[in-house]
PDB file of C-alpha atoms in Angstrom:
ATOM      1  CA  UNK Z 146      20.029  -9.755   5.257  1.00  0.00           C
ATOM      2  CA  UNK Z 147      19.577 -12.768   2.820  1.00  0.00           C
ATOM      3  CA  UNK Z 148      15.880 -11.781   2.167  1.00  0.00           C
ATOM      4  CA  UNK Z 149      16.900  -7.676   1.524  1.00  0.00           C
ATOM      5  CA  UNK Z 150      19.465  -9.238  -0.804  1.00  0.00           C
ATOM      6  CA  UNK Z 151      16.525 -10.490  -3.010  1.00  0.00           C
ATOM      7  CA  UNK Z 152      16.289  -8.439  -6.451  1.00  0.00           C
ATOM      8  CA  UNK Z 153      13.764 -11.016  -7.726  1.00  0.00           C
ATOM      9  CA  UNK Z 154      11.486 -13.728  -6.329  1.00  0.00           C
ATOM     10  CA  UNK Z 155      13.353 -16.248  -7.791  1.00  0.00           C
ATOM     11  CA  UNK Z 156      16.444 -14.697  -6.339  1.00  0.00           C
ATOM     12  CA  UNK Z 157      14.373 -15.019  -3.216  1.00  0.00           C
ATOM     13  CA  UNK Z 158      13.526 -18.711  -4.028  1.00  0.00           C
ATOM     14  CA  UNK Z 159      16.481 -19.187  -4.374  1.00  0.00           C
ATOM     15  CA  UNK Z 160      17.864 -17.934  -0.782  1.00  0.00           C
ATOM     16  CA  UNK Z 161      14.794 -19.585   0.478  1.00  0.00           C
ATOM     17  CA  UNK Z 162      15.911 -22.703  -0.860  1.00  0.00           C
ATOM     18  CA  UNK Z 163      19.361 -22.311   0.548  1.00  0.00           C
ATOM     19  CA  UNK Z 164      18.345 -20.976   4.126  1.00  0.00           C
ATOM     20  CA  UNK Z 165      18.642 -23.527   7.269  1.00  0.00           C
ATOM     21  CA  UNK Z 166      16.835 -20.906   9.713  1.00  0.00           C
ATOM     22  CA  UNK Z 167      13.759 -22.627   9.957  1.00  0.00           C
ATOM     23  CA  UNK Z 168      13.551 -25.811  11.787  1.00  0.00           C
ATOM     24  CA  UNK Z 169      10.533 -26.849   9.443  1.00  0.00           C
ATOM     25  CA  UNK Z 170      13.086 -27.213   6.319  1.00  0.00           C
ATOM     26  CA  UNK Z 171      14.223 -30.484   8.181  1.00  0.00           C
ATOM     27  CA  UNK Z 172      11.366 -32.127   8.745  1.00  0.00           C
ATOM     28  CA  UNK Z 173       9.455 -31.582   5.320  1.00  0.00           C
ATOM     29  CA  UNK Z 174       9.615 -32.721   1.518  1.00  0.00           C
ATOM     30  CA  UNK Z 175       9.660 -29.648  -0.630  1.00  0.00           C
ATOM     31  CA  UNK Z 176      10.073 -25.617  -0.266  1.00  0.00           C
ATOM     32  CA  UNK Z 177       6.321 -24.651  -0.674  1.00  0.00           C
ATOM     33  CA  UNK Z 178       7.012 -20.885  -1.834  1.00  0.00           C
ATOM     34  CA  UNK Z 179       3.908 -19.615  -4.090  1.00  0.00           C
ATOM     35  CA  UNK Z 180       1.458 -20.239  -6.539  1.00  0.00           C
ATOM     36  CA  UNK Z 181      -0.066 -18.269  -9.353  1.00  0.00           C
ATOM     37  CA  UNK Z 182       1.452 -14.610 -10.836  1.00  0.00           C
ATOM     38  CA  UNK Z 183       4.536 -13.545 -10.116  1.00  0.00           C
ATOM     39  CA  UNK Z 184       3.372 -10.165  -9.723  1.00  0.00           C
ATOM     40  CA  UNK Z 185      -0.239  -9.616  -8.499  1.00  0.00           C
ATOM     41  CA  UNK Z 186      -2.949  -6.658  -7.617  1.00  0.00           C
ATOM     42  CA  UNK Z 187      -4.128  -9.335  -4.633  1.00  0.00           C
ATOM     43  CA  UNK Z 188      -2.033 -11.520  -2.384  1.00  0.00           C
ATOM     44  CA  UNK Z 189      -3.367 -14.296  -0.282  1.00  0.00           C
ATOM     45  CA  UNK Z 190      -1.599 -15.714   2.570  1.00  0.00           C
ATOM     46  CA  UNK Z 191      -1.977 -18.661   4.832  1.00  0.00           C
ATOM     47  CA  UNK Z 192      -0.671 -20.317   7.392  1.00  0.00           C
ATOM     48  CA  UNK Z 193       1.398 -23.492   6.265  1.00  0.00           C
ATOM     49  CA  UNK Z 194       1.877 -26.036   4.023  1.00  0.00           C
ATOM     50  CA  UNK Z 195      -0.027 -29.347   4.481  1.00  0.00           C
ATOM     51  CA  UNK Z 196       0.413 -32.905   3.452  1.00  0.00           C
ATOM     52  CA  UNK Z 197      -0.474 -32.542  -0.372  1.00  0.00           C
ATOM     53  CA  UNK Z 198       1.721 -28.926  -0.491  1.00  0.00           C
ATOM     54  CA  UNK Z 199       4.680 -30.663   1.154  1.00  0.00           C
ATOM     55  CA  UNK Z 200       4.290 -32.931  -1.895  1.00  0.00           C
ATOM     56  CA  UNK Z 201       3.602 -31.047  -4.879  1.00  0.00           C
ATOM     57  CA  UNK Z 202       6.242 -27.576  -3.326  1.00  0.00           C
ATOM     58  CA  UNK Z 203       3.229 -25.036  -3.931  1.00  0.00           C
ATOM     59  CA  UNK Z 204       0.622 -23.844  -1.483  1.00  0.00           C
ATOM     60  CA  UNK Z 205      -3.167 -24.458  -1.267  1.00  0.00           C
ATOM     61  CA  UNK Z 206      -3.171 -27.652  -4.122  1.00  0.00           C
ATOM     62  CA  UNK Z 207      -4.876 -29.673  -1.496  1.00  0.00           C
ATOM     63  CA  UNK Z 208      -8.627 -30.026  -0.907  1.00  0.00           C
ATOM     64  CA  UNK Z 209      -8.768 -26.586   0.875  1.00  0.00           C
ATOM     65  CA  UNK Z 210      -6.513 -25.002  -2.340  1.00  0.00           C
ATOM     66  CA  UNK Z 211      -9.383 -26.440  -4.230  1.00  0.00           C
ATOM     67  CA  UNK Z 212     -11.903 -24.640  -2.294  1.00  0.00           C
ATOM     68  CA  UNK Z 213      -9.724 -21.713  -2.475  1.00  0.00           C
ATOM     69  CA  UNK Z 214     -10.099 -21.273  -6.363  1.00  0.00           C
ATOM     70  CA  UNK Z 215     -13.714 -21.637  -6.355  1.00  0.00           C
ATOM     71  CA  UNK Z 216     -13.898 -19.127  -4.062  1.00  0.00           C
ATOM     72  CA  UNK Z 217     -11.929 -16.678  -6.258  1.00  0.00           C
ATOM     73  CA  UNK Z 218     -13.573 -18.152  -9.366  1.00  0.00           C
ATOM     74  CA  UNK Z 219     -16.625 -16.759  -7.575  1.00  0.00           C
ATOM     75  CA  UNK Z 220     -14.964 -13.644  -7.469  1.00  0.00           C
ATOM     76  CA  UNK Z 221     -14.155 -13.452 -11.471  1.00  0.00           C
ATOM     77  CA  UNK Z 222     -10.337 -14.947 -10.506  1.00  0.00           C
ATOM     78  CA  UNK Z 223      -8.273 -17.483 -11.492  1.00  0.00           C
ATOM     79  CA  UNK Z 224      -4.709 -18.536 -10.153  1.00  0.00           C
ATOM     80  CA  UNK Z 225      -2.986 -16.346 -12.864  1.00  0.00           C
ATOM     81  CA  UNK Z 226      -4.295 -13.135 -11.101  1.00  0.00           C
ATOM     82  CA  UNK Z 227      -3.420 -13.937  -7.573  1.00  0.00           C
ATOM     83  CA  UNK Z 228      -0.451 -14.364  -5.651  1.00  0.00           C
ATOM     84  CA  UNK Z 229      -0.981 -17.028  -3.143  1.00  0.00           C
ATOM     85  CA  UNK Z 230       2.041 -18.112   0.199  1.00  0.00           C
ATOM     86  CA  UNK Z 231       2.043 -18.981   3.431  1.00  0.00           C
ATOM     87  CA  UNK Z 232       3.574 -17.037   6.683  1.00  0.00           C
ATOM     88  CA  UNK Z 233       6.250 -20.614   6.511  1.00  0.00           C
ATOM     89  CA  UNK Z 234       7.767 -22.166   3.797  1.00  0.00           C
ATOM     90  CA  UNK Z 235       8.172 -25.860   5.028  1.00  0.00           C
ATOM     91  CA  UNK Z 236       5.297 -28.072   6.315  1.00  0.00           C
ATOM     92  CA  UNK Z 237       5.106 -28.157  10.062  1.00  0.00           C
ATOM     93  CA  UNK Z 238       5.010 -31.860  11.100  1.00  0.00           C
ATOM     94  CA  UNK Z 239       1.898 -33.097  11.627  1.00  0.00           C
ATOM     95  CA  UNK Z 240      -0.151 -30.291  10.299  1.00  0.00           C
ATOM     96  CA  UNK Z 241       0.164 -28.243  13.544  1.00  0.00           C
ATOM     97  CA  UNK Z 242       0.667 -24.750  13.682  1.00  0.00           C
ATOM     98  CA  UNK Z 243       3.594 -22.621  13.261  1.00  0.00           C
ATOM     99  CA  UNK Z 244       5.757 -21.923  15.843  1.00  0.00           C
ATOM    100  CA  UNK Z 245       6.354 -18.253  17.217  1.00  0.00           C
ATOM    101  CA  UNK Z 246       9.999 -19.035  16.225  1.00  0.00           C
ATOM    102  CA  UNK Z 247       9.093 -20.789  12.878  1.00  0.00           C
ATOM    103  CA  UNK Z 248       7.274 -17.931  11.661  1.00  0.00           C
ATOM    104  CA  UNK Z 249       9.510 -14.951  13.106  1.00  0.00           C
ATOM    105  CA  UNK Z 250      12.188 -16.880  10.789  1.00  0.00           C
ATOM    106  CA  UNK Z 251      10.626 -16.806   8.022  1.00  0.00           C
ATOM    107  CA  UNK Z 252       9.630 -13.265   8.124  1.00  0.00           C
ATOM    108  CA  UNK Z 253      11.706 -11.711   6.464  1.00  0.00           C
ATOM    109  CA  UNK Z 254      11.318 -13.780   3.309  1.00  0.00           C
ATOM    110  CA  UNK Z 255       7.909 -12.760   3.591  1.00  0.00           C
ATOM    111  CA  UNK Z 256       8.091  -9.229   3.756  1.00  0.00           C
ATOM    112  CA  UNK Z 257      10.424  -9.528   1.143  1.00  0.00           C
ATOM    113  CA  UNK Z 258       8.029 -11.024  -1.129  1.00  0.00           C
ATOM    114  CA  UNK Z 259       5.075  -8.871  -0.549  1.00  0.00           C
ATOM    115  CA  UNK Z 260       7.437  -6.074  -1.359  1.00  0.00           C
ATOM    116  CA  UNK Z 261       8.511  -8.181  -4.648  1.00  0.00           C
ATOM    117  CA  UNK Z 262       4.926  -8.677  -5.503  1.00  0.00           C
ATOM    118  CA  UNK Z 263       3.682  -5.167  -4.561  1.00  0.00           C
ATOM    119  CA  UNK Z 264      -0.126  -6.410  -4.168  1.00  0.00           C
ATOM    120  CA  UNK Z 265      -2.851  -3.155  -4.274  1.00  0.00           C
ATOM    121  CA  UNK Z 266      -4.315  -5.839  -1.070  1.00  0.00           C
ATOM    122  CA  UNK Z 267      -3.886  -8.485   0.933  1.00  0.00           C
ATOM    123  CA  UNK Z 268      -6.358 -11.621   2.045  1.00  0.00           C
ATOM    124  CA  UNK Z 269      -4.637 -13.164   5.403  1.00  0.00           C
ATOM    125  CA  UNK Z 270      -6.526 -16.897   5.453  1.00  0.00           C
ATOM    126  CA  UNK Z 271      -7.349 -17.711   8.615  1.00  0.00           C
ATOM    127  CA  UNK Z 272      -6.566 -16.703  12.319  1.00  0.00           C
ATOM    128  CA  UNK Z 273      -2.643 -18.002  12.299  1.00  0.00           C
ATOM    129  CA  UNK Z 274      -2.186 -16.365   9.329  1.00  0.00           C
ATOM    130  CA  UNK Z 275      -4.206 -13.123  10.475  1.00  0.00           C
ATOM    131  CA  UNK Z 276      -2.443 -12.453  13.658  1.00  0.00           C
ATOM    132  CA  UNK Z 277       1.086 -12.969  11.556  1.00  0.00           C
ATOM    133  CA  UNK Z 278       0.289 -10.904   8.802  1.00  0.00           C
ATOM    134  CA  UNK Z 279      -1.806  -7.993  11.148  1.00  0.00           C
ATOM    135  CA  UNK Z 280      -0.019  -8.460  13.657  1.00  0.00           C
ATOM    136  CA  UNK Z 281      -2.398  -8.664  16.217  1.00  0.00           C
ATOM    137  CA  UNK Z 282      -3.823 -11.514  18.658  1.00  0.00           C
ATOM    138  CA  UNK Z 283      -7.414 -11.316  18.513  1.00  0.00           C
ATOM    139  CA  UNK Z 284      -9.292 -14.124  17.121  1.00  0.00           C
ATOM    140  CA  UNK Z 285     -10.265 -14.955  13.496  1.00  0.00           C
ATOM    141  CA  UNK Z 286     -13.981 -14.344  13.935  1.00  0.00           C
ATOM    142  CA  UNK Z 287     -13.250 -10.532  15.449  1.00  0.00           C
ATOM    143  CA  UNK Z 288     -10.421  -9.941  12.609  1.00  0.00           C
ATOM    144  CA  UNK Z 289     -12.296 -11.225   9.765  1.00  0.00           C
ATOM    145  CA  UNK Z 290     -14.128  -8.579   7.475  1.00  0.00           C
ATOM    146  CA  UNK Z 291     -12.526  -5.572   8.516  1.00  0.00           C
ATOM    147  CA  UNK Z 292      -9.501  -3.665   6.184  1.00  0.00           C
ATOM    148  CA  UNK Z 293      -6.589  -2.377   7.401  1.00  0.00           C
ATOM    149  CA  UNK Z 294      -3.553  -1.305   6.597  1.00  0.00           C
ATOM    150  CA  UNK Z 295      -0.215  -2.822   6.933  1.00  0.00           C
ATOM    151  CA  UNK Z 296       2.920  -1.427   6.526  1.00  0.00           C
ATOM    152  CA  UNK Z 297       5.431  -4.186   5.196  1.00  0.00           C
ATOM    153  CA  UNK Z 298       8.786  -2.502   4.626  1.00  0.00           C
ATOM    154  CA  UNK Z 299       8.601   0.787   2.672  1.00  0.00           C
ATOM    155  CA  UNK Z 300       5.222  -0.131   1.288  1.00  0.00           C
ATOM    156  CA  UNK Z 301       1.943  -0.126   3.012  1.00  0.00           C
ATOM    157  CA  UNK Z 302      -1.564  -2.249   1.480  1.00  0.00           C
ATOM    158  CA  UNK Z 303      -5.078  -2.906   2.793  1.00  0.00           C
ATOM    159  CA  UNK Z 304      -5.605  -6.550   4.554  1.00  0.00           C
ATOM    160  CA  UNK Z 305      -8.807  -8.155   5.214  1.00  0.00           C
ATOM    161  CA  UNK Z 306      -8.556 -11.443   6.945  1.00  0.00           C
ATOM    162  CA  UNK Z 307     -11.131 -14.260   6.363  1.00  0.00           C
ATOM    163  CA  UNK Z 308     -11.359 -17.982   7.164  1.00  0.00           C
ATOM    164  CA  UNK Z 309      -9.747 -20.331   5.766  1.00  0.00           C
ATOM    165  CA  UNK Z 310     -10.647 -22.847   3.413  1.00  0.00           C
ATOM    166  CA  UNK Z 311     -10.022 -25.680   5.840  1.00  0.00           C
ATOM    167  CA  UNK Z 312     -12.141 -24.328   8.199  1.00  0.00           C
ATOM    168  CA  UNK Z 313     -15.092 -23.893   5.372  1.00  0.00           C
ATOM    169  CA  UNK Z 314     -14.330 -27.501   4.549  1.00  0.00           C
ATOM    170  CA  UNK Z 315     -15.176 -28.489   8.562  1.00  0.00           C
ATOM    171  CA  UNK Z 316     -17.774 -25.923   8.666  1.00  0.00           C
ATOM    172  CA  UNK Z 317     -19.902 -25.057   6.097  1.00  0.00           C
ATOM    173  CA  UNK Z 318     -22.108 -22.997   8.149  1.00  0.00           C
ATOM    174  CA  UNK Z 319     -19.616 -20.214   8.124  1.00  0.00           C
ATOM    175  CA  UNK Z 320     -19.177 -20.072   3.883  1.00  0.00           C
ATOM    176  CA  UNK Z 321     -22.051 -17.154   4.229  1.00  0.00           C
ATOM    177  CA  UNK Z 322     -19.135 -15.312   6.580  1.00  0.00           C
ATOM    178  CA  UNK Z 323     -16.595 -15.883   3.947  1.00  0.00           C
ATOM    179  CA  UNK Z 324     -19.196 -15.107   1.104  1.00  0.00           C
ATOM    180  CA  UNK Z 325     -19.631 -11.652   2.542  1.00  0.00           C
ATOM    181  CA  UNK Z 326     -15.589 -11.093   2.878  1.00  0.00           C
ATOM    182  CA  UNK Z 327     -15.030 -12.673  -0.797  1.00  0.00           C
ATOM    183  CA  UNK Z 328     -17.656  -9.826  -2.115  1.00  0.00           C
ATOM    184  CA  UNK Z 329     -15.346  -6.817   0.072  1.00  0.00           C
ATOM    185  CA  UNK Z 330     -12.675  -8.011  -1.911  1.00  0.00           C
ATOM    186  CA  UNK Z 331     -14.434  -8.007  -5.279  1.00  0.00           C
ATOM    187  CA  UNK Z 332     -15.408  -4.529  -4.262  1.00  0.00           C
ATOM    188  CA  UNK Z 333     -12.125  -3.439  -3.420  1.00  0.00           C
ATOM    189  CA  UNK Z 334     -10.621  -4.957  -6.408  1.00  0.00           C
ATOM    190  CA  UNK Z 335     -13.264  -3.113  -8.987  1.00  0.00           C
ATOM    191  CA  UNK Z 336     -12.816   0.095  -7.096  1.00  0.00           C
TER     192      UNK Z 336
END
């Protein structure tokens, strides 16, 4: 109910900033909510905020956000024509993943946003993120490179997943992988 009530995303900030249905809001420094256009033809969405997020209260600054914008830079993007989140708003301690429960509450605010943001497509960053956003439980190296739709409240959009920046970092073997999935999205994005 407090995400439908949301008639802008700072409205939804807002309510994000005031919600104490996530456990994560306890344990971390700052609301990490988005980064880059308010409105935006592609969305990207990660897991979670880390250490240097929790800090600054915006997602993907970090050494794997820096990777991130050379990637779309690659592309012919900058942070002004994306609209980059996370499937939780608050840092999980430690880095680990989200919680089943952590990311069912924050949900809605999700949804909500995508809605807000009506992106023509979506880039789910890395397998947490994947199997929240497709809603499915296969692993990242089976979901990656493949669209499909997603129907997010009364809207639907194409989703690719890919790997995530953090991963590329650890393995640089598998940039060629997300190479191939940054040129789909060029594709789709130039029509």
């Amino acid at each position: 109910r407090i995400a439908r009530k949301a008639e802008s995303l700072e409205a939804l900030g807002d309510a994000l900033a005031a919600f104490d249905g996530c456990t994560l809001k306890a344990t971390a420094t700052k609301l990490c909510f988005y980064r880059g256009a308010p409105t935006a033809r592609l969305m990207l969405i990660g897991e979670a905020p880390g250490r240097e997020e929790d800090l600054e209260g915006k997602p993907f600054v970090g050494r794997a956000g820096q990777l991130l914008d050379k990637m779309l830079k690659a592309i012919d993007l900058t942070e002004a024509d994306v609209h980059i989140a996370n499937v939780v708003y608050w840092r999980p301690p430690g880095n680990r993943t989200p919680t089943p429960q952590e990311t069912l509450a924050c949900r809605p605010f999700l949804e909500r946003q995508i809605e807000l943001v009506r992106p023509q497509f979506i880039v789910a960053l890395g397998g947490s993120a994947a199997k929240e956003v497709l809603g499915v439980s296969d692993g990242i190296m089976r979901l990656r490179g493949k669209w499909r739709d997603i129907k997010i409240g009364n809207i639907t959009v194409p989703a690719l997943a890919t790997l995530h920046p953090a991963y590329l970092l650890r393995t640089p073997d598998a940039k060629q992988k997300a190479w191939l999935d940054l040129l789909a999205i060029k594709a789709r994005l130039d029509g």
